Amino acid sequence: MIPASMLAVRHHAPGDLRVERVPVPEIGSQDALLKVGAVGICATDQKIAARGHFKILSGSAARTLGHEVAGTIVAVGEEVSRLALGTRVAVVPNLGCGHCPDCVAGDMHLCPDYDAIGITIDGGMAEYLRLPARALAAGNALVLPPDLPYHHATLLEPLACCYNSLAACHLKPGGSLLVVGAGPMGLMHVALGKAFGAAPIIVSDIQEPRLALARALGADVVIDARRESVAQRVRELTGGRGISAVVVAVGSAEAQAEAPEWTARKGTVNFFASLPSGQDAVPVPANRIHYQQLAITGTTGANVTHFRHTLSLVSTGRVEVAALVTGRYPLAEALPAFAQGRLPEHARVVLEPEEG
Ligand SMILES: [Zn+2]
Ligand SMILES: [Zn+2]
């Protein structure tokens, strides 16, 4: 039985996040209704809650957050034939227009006219989520294996973004990886980097709890950037050659400017984290990029294919996700859970709507 109302975590305005009772979404003839099993709280959710989002116009109606979602299909519209009730799915949140060059190439997340579940349309921090027709048509509901718990499946979204990142680095097995910043996304690069065959995996950060998490997740070397020079440690560790792939997973202009200095000849730097808008003029060592034949790229989000490959790695245990879920809260405790999620000892805090 689907109830008439449900709990939802709603962004009303910057600094005004509420857990409140709202109607269960109605579905159209080509939509599906997901009973949310778990939903992750990520930095984007924290940013929206604190400062809003350029795609959420100020003064617009409250928005249910949550784009790292997994759950069970409990209702489908009369025209939906390919999705059985009871199917367990993870949701790919980015929805493209479907016909621009990026969408046609499969990169819905790069569509200039994108929508995103949990940002431009109501998301999964609720007991139920409407999956719109175009999400179903584009393959955005990914069927999960029966033994992958929902709170683990929520990690597919951020891990898929890391998959996009590491794929853009063209890392070969045995190539070295430096992850700059051991926040949740940096930690996920460590977990996924192992599956990509990166060796050694080196992580730098300025907070000891995060470095401890990186070590626990399998980083071969951690560098405390407050006490040690990253450049010097990289020289020591690589015999002066530098790192094959450097992922800057922290929004630091200094780190972006310095990253080419740490990179090996023909290596790649990926600017994974963004900088605050208007503060993104970064001086880079152009001659080093030229003479060492470096590639500097950026990645953002993930497409359905990145998700599918990530699911393969997670469901076969190639990427261990259990240690990345460091907090589990009922939906009703979303506000304390958001506060917890900001602490450095957490990789991912998830919300789990209670049974009922
Ligand atoms: Zn996210
Ligand atoms: Zn498009």
Coordinates of C-alpha atoms and ligand atoms in Angstrom, one line a residue:
M1 CA 0.0 0.0 0.0
I2 CA 1.4 3.4 -1.0
P3 CA 0.4 6.0 1.5
A4 CA -0.9 9.5 0.6
S5 CA 1.9 11.4 2.4
M6 CA 5.6 10.9 3.2
L7 CA 8.6 12.4 4.8
A8 CA 10.9 14.5 2.6
V9 CA 14.0 16.6 3.1
R10 CA 13.2 19.9 1.4
H11 CA 15.4 22.8 0.5
H12 CA 13.3 26.0 1.0
A13 CA 16.1 28.6 0.7
P14 CA 19.8 28.8 1.5
G15 CA 20.2 27.8 5.2
D16 CA 16.6 26.6 5.4
L17 CA 16.5 22.8 5.0
R18 CA 13.4 21.1 6.5
V19 CA 12.2 17.5 7.1
E20 CA 8.5 17.7 6.4
R21 CA 5.5 15.8 5.4
V22 CA 4.5 16.1 1.7
P23 CA 2.2 14.2 -0.7
V24 CA 3.6 11.1 -2.3
P25 CA 4.4 12.0 -5.9
E26 CA 1.8 11.0 -8.5
I27 CA 3.1 9.2 -11.5
G28 CA 2.1 9.6 -15.2
S29 CA 1.5 6.8 -17.6
Q30 CA 5.2 6.5 -18.5
D31 CA 6.7 7.1 -15.1
A32 CA 7.6 4.8 -12.2
L33 CA 7.5 5.2 -8.4
L34 CA 10.5 4.2 -6.4
K35 CA 10.3 3.4 -2.7
V36 CA 13.6 4.8 -1.5
G37 CA 15.9 2.3 0.2
A38 CA 18.8 4.7 0.9
V39 CA 20.1 8.0 -0.3
G40 CA 23.5 9.6 0.2
I41 CA 24.3 13.1 1.4
C42 CA 27.0 14.6 -0.7
A43 CA 28.9 17.8 -0.9
T44 CA 26.5 19.0 -3.6
D45 CA 23.6 18.5 -1.2
Q46 CA 25.5 20.4 1.5
K47 CA 26.3 23.2 -0.9
I48 CA 22.6 23.5 -2.0
A49 CA 21.4 23.4 1.6
A50 CA 23.9 26.2 2.6
R51 CA 24.1 28.4 -0.5
G52 CA 21.5 27.2 -3.0
H53 CA 22.2 26.2 -6.6
F54 CA 22.3 28.2 -9.9
K55 CA 19.6 25.8 -11.3
I56 CA 17.3 26.5 -8.3
L57 CA 16.0 30.0 -8.8
S58 CA 15.6 31.9 -5.6
G59 CA 12.0 32.2 -4.6
S60 CA 11.1 29.0 -6.4
A61 CA 9.1 26.2 -4.7
A62 CA 10.8 24.0 -2.1
R63 CA 12.9 21.2 -3.6
T64 CA 13.4 17.7 -2.3
L65 CA 17.1 17.0 -2.4
G66 CA 18.9 13.7 -3.0
H67 CA 20.5 12.4 -6.2
E68 CA 22.5 9.4 -4.8
V69 CA 19.4 7.1 -4.6
A70 CA 18.6 3.4 -4.7
G71 CA 15.3 1.6 -3.9
T72 CA 12.5 -0.6 -5.1
I73 CA 10.1 0.0 -8.0
V74 CA 6.6 -0.1 -6.3
A75 CA 4.4 1.4 -9.0
V76 CA 4.6 2.0 -12.8
G77 CA 2.4 3.9 -15.2
E78 CA 0.2 1.8 -17.5
E79 CA 2.5 2.4 -20.5
V80 CA 5.6 1.1 -18.7
S81 CA 6.2 -2.5 -19.7
R82 CA 10.0 -3.1 -19.2
L83 CA 10.2 -2.4 -15.4
A84 CA 8.6 -5.0 -13.1
L85 CA 7.3 -4.1 -9.7
G86 CA 9.8 -5.1 -7.0
T87 CA 12.8 -4.4 -9.2
R88 CA 15.7 -3.0 -7.2
V89 CA 17.4 -0.1 -8.9
A90 CA 20.0 2.6 -8.5
V91 CA 19.2 6.0 -10.1
V92 CA 21.4 7.9 -12.6
P93 CA 20.3 11.4 -11.6
N94 CA 21.3 13.4 -14.7
L95 CA 18.7 13.7 -17.4
G96 CA 19.6 15.2 -20.8
C97 CA 17.4 16.7 -23.5
G98 CA 18.0 13.5 -25.6
H99 CA 18.9 15.2 -28.9
C100 CA 21.8 17.6 -28.5
P101 CA 25.2 16.3 -29.7
D102 CA 26.3 15.5 -26.1
C103 CA 23.1 13.5 -25.3
V104 CA 23.4 11.7 -28.7
A105 CA 27.0 10.8 -27.7
G106 CA 25.6 9.3 -24.5
D107 CA 26.9 12.2 -22.3
M108 CA 23.6 13.3 -20.8
H109 CA 25.5 14.8 -17.9
L110 CA 27.1 17.3 -20.2
C111 CA 23.8 18.3 -21.9
P112 CA 23.6 22.1 -21.8
D113 CA 19.9 21.8 -21.0
Y114 CA 20.2 19.1 -18.3
D115 CA 17.8 18.3 -15.5
A116 CA 19.0 16.5 -12.4
I117 CA 16.9 14.5 -9.9
G118 CA 17.5 16.1 -6.6
I119 CA 18.5 19.5 -8.1
T120 CA 16.1 20.7 -10.8
I121 CA 13.4 18.1 -10.0
D122 CA 12.4 16.5 -6.7
G123 CA 15.0 14.0 -5.5
G124 CA 15.3 10.9 -3.3
M125 CA 15.6 12.3 0.2
A126 CA 12.1 11.1 0.7
E127 CA 10.2 7.9 1.2
Y128 CA 9.2 7.8 -2.4
L129 CA 10.7 9.2 -5.6
R130 CA 9.0 9.7 -9.0
L131 CA 11.2 8.5 -11.8
P132 CA 10.1 10.5 -14.9
A133 CA 9.5 8.9 -18.3
R134 CA 12.6 10.3 -19.8
A135 CA 14.8 8.8 -17.0
L136 CA 13.3 5.3 -17.8
A137 CA 13.7 5.8 -21.5
A138 CA 17.3 6.8 -21.2
G139 CA 18.3 3.9 -19.0
N140 CA 18.7 5.9 -15.8
A141 CA 17.2 3.2 -13.6
L142 CA 20.0 0.6 -13.2
V143 CA 18.9 -2.8 -12.1
L144 CA 20.9 -3.9 -9.0
P145 CA 22.0 -7.5 -8.1
P146 CA 19.9 -8.9 -5.2
D147 CA 22.8 -9.0 -2.8
L148 CA 23.9 -5.3 -3.1
P149 CA 22.3 -3.4 -0.2
Y150 CA 20.8 -0.1 -0.9
H151 CA 23.1 1.9 1.3
H152 CA 26.0 0.5 -0.7
A153 CA 24.2 1.2 -4.0
T154 CA 23.9 4.9 -3.1
L155 CA 27.7 5.1 -3.7
L156 CA 27.4 4.2 -7.3
E157 CA 26.7 7.9 -8.2
P158 CA 29.8 9.4 -6.7
L159 CA 31.9 6.4 -7.7
A160 CA 30.7 6.8 -11.3
C161 CA 31.9 10.4 -11.2
C162 CA 35.3 9.0 -10.1
Y163 CA 35.1 6.4 -12.9
N164 CA 34.7 9.2 -15.4
S165 CA 37.7 10.9 -13.7
L166 CA 40.1 7.9 -13.8
A167 CA 39.0 7.0 -17.3
A168 CA 39.9 10.5 -18.4
C169 CA 43.4 10.0 -16.9
H170 CA 44.1 7.1 -19.3
L171 CA 45.7 5.3 -16.4
K172 CA 47.4 2.0 -17.3
P173 CA 47.8 -0.9 -14.9
G174 CA 50.8 -0.2 -12.8
G175 CA 50.7 3.6 -13.5
S176 CA 51.0 5.7 -10.4
L177 CA 48.1 7.8 -9.1
L178 CA 48.2 10.8 -6.8
V179 CA 44.9 11.9 -5.3
V180 CA 45.1 15.4 -3.9
G181 CA 42.5 15.8 -1.2
A182 CA 41.1 12.9 0.8
G183 CA 37.6 14.1 1.2
P184 CA 34.8 11.7 0.3
M185 CA 35.5 12.0 -3.5
G186 CA 39.3 11.6 -3.0
L187 CA 38.7 8.5 -0.9
M188 CA 36.4 7.1 -3.6
H189 CA 39.2 7.6 -6.1
V190 CA 41.4 5.5 -3.9
A191 CA 38.9 2.7 -3.8
L192 CA 38.3 2.8 -7.5
G193 CA 42.0 3.4 -8.3
K194 CA 42.8 -0.1 -7.1
A195 CA 40.3 -1.6 -9.6
F196 CA 41.9 0.5 -12.3
G197 CA 45.2 -1.1 -11.5
A198 CA 46.9 2.1 -10.2
A199 CA 50.1 1.5 -8.3
P200 CA 51.2 3.0 -6.2
I201 CA 48.2 5.1 -5.0
I202 CA 49.4 8.2 -3.1
V203 CA 47.1 10.5 -1.3
S204 CA 47.8 14.0 0.1
D205 CA 45.6 15.9 2.6
I206 CA 46.0 18.2 5.5
Q207 CA 43.6 16.4 7.9
E208 CA 44.8 13.3 9.8
P209 CA 41.3 11.6 10.1
R210 CA 41.0 11.8 6.3
L211 CA 44.5 10.4 5.7
A212 CA 43.7 7.6 8.1
L213 CA 40.6 6.7 6.1
A214 CA 42.7 6.8 2.9
R215 CA 45.1 4.4 4.4
A216 CA 42.3 2.1 5.5
L217 CA 40.9 2.1 2.0
G218 CA 44.1 1.0 0.5
A219 CA 46.3 4.0 -0.2
D220 CA 49.9 2.9 -0.5
V221 CA 51.3 6.1 0.7
V222 CA 49.7 9.1 2.5
I223 CA 51.3 12.6 2.6
D224 CA 50.4 15.0 5.3
A225 CA 50.7 18.2 3.3
R226 CA 51.0 20.4 6.4
R227 CA 54.2 18.7 7.4
E228 CA 55.7 17.4 4.2
S229 CA 56.3 18.8 0.8
V230 CA 54.2 17.0 -1.7
A231 CA 56.7 17.8 -4.5
Q232 CA 59.6 16.4 -2.5
R233 CA 57.7 13.2 -1.5
V234 CA 56.6 12.6 -5.1
R235 CA 60.3 13.0 -6.2
E236 CA 61.4 10.5 -3.6
L237 CA 58.6 8.0 -4.3
T238 CA 59.1 8.0 -8.1
G239 CA 62.8 8.4 -8.5
G240 CA 62.2 12.0 -9.7
R241 CA 60.0 10.9 -12.6
G242 CA 56.6 12.1 -11.2
I243 CA 53.2 10.6 -11.2
S244 CA 51.3 9.1 -14.1
A245 CA 47.9 10.5 -13.1
V246 CA 47.2 13.4 -10.7
V247 CA 43.6 13.9 -9.6
V248 CA 43.0 17.2 -7.9
A249 CA 40.0 16.3 -5.7
V250 CA 39.9 19.4 -3.6
G251 CA 38.8 22.9 -4.7
S252 CA 42.2 24.5 -4.4
A253 CA 43.7 26.8 -6.9
E254 CA 47.2 26.3 -5.4
A255 CA 46.9 22.5 -5.8
Q256 CA 45.7 23.0 -9.4
A257 CA 48.6 25.3 -10.2
E258 CA 51.2 22.9 -8.6
A259 CA 49.8 19.6 -9.9
P260 CA 51.7 19.7 -13.3
E261 CA 55.0 19.9 -11.2
W262 CA 54.1 16.5 -9.7
T263 CA 53.2 14.9 -13.0
A264 CA 55.4 12.5 -15.0
R265 CA 56.2 13.0 -18.7
K266 CA 53.1 12.4 -20.8
G267 CA 51.0 12.1 -17.6
T268 CA 47.6 13.6 -17.0
V269 CA 46.2 16.0 -14.5
N270 CA 42.5 16.0 -13.9
F271 CA 40.8 19.0 -12.2
F272 CA 38.1 16.9 -10.6
A273 CA 36.9 19.5 -8.0
S274 CA 35.6 22.9 -9.1
L275 CA 36.8 26.2 -7.7
P276 CA 34.4 28.9 -6.4
S277 CA 33.0 30.7 -9.4
G278 CA 34.8 33.9 -10.3
Q279 CA 38.0 32.6 -8.5
D280 CA 39.1 30.2 -11.2
A281 CA 42.0 32.0 -12.8
V282 CA 44.9 29.6 -12.1
P283 CA 48.5 30.2 -13.3
V284 CA 49.9 26.9 -14.7
P285 CA 53.5 26.1 -15.6
A286 CA 53.0 26.3 -19.3
N287 CA 56.5 25.2 -20.3
R288 CA 56.4 22.2 -18.1
I289 CA 53.1 21.2 -19.8
H290 CA 54.8 21.8 -23.2
Y291 CA 58.1 20.1 -22.6
Q292 CA 56.8 17.2 -20.6
Q293 CA 53.8 16.7 -22.9
L294 CA 51.3 16.8 -20.1
A295 CA 47.6 16.6 -20.5
I296 CA 45.3 18.7 -18.3
T297 CA 41.7 17.8 -18.3
G298 CA 38.6 18.2 -16.2
T299 CA 35.7 15.9 -15.5
T300 CA 32.3 16.5 -14.0
G301 CA 29.5 14.0 -13.3
A302 CA 29.1 10.7 -15.0
N303 CA 27.1 9.2 -17.8
V304 CA 25.0 6.0 -17.8
T305 CA 27.9 4.0 -19.2
H306 CA 30.2 5.1 -16.3
F307 CA 27.5 4.0 -13.9
R308 CA 27.2 0.6 -15.5
H309 CA 30.9 -0.1 -15.4
T310 CA 31.0 1.1 -11.8
L311 CA 28.1 -1.2 -10.9
S312 CA 30.1 -4.1 -12.4
L313 CA 33.1 -3.3 -10.3
V314 CA 31.0 -2.9 -7.1
S315 CA 28.8 -5.9 -7.6
T316 CA 31.8 -8.2 -8.2
G317 CA 33.6 -6.8 -5.1
R318 CA 36.4 -5.3 -7.2
V319 CA 35.6 -2.1 -5.4
E320 CA 34.8 -2.4 -1.8
V321 CA 32.2 0.1 -0.7
A322 CA 31.3 -1.0 2.8
A323 CA 34.1 1.2 4.4
L324 CA 32.9 4.3 2.5
V325 CA 29.5 4.3 4.3
T326 CA 30.5 5.9 7.6
G327 CA 27.1 6.9 8.9
R328 CA 23.5 5.7 8.5
Y329 CA 20.5 7.8 9.7
P330 CA 16.8 7.5 9.4
L331 CA 15.2 10.1 7.2
A332 CA 13.7 12.0 10.1
E333 CA 17.2 12.7 11.4
A334 CA 18.3 14.3 8.2
L335 CA 19.4 17.6 9.8
P336 CA 21.8 16.0 12.3
A337 CA 23.0 13.7 9.5
F338 CA 23.8 16.7 7.3
A339 CA 25.9 18.1 10.2
Q340 CA 27.7 14.8 10.7
G341 CA 28.4 14.6 7.0
R342 CA 30.5 17.7 7.2
L343 CA 32.9 16.2 9.7
P344 CA 36.3 15.0 8.3
E345 CA 36.0 11.5 9.7
H346 CA 33.0 10.8 7.4
A347 CA 33.3 9.5 3.8
R348 CA 29.6 9.1 3.1
V349 CA 26.6 9.5 5.4
V350 CA 23.4 7.9 4.1
L351 CA 19.7 8.4 5.0
E352 CA 17.4 5.4 5.1
P353 CA 13.7 6.0 5.1
E354 CA 12.2 3.7 7.8
E355 CA 10.0 0.8 6.9
G356 CA 6.4 1.5 6.7
Ligands
ZN1 ZN 26.5 13.6 -5.2
ZN2 ZN 21.1 17.3 -24.5

